[in-house]
């Protein structure tokens, strides 16, 4: 939240998503991440003179699917342009990108808000373009290397309208967009490795003012948390400048995560600085309605639809449904647990609170969970049967997570069986009541609060293993005699 309530923050995000194609966008080189530098290059992506690009049709299909997933218009005719600039990691001296005619226009993305409703955020366009290589500055004093493995990897640039009004909303937008591209399997969504990158455009305006303020573009944001922190700092900087009578200059700024400041990187370049012109080596891209229909038929159930289904089918709250469907793997895991227990609300709790809690702590994905969906289902079943109390189940679960062993093995090894044998419990109740005659008399005289005291005594004797429902019933019966 900006410090000044008199201003409104306006944000538009540009996301570069690397598409998960096998090969690059205009040649057959592999897109695999992490290979030795310059082992995945050829004359096309290294931009030798005279080479010709051939458009990767998988990349086109992925862009179509993404466009459909955000309810965008798929343009039957789109074009590639050359964006000219010099940089050592761009061997051609230009980037091939869709400029005036992108493959997707006018989409929308829904984000949850604090109030529980949803907000619709406009998506201006999605266009395809090539990624650049990487300059490496580490390891050799006074010199830099250029690694062209990434050159030519297909990107989608997804540009939002300036519809976001806070850092929190920007965070929700990124989470939802990342969730969608992961459901579609068109991008791995990894911000740290740079396959899902975000630039944030930020401006402020006095509340009530119609026109937007001057924006700055923030770069170097390698996590959602950093995007949010950078937006907050930048908005405060704008407000400070305006409040002290200054003016904001439109420019590109770099976020310094350690110092928590943004620094000016360069003045904002205009489109004409890049001398865009139509790419002469690629024909315009024509897409048929049949092709769009095929891609539409291949769409999986998307996060919003799955969330709504979880609410209606399993009776989950919108919050739980949102948490459980944010990732397709988590949603699949949850549905597998439900399949073995038939107890969706309890399953939702175990997955979203206990399991995700431990996984987060260890930085593990759910696909690497030491507790399988089957095993969690069994544990939930044991609580349902009264073999374990809820409290003991949590203890068992912690051991399951640490060892990967099933619940039954841990219960046997640690002697954690819940005591539900009525004979044993009755004897215990008798003993506790005879041992505390004063309290029994007080209870019978009307101080029924003392029931908790008796339960506590029995739990103490059994180290918490007595079946609480049975203990309660036995106590009440005996005390009523
Ligand atoms: P450029 O190439 O100049 O960055 P783009 O059209 O690619 O232009 O992206 C502009 C981004 O800036 C969009 O996400 C848009 O919503 C956002 N934007 C435009 N004007 C403002 C503004 N006044 N405040 C905040 N964001 C803005
Ligand atoms: Mg930009
Ligand atoms: Zn190549």
Coordinates of C-alpha atoms and ligand atoms in Angstrom, one line a residue, residues 24 27-29 40-46 151, ligand 3:
X24 CA 13.3 -23.1 -31.2
X27 CA 15.1 -23.6 -36.4
X28 CA 15.4 -27.2 -35.1
X29 CA 17.7 -26.5 -32.2
X40 CA 22.3 -25.7 -28.9
X41 CA 22.9 -23.4 -31.8
X42 CA 22.9 -23.5 -35.6
X43 CA 23.4 -21.1 -38.5
X44 CA 19.8 -19.9 -38.3
X45 CA 19.6 -19.0 -34.6
X46 CA 23.2 -17.7 -34.6
X151 CA 18.6 -17.3 -28.8
Ligands
LIG3 ZN1 19.3 -23.1 -34.3

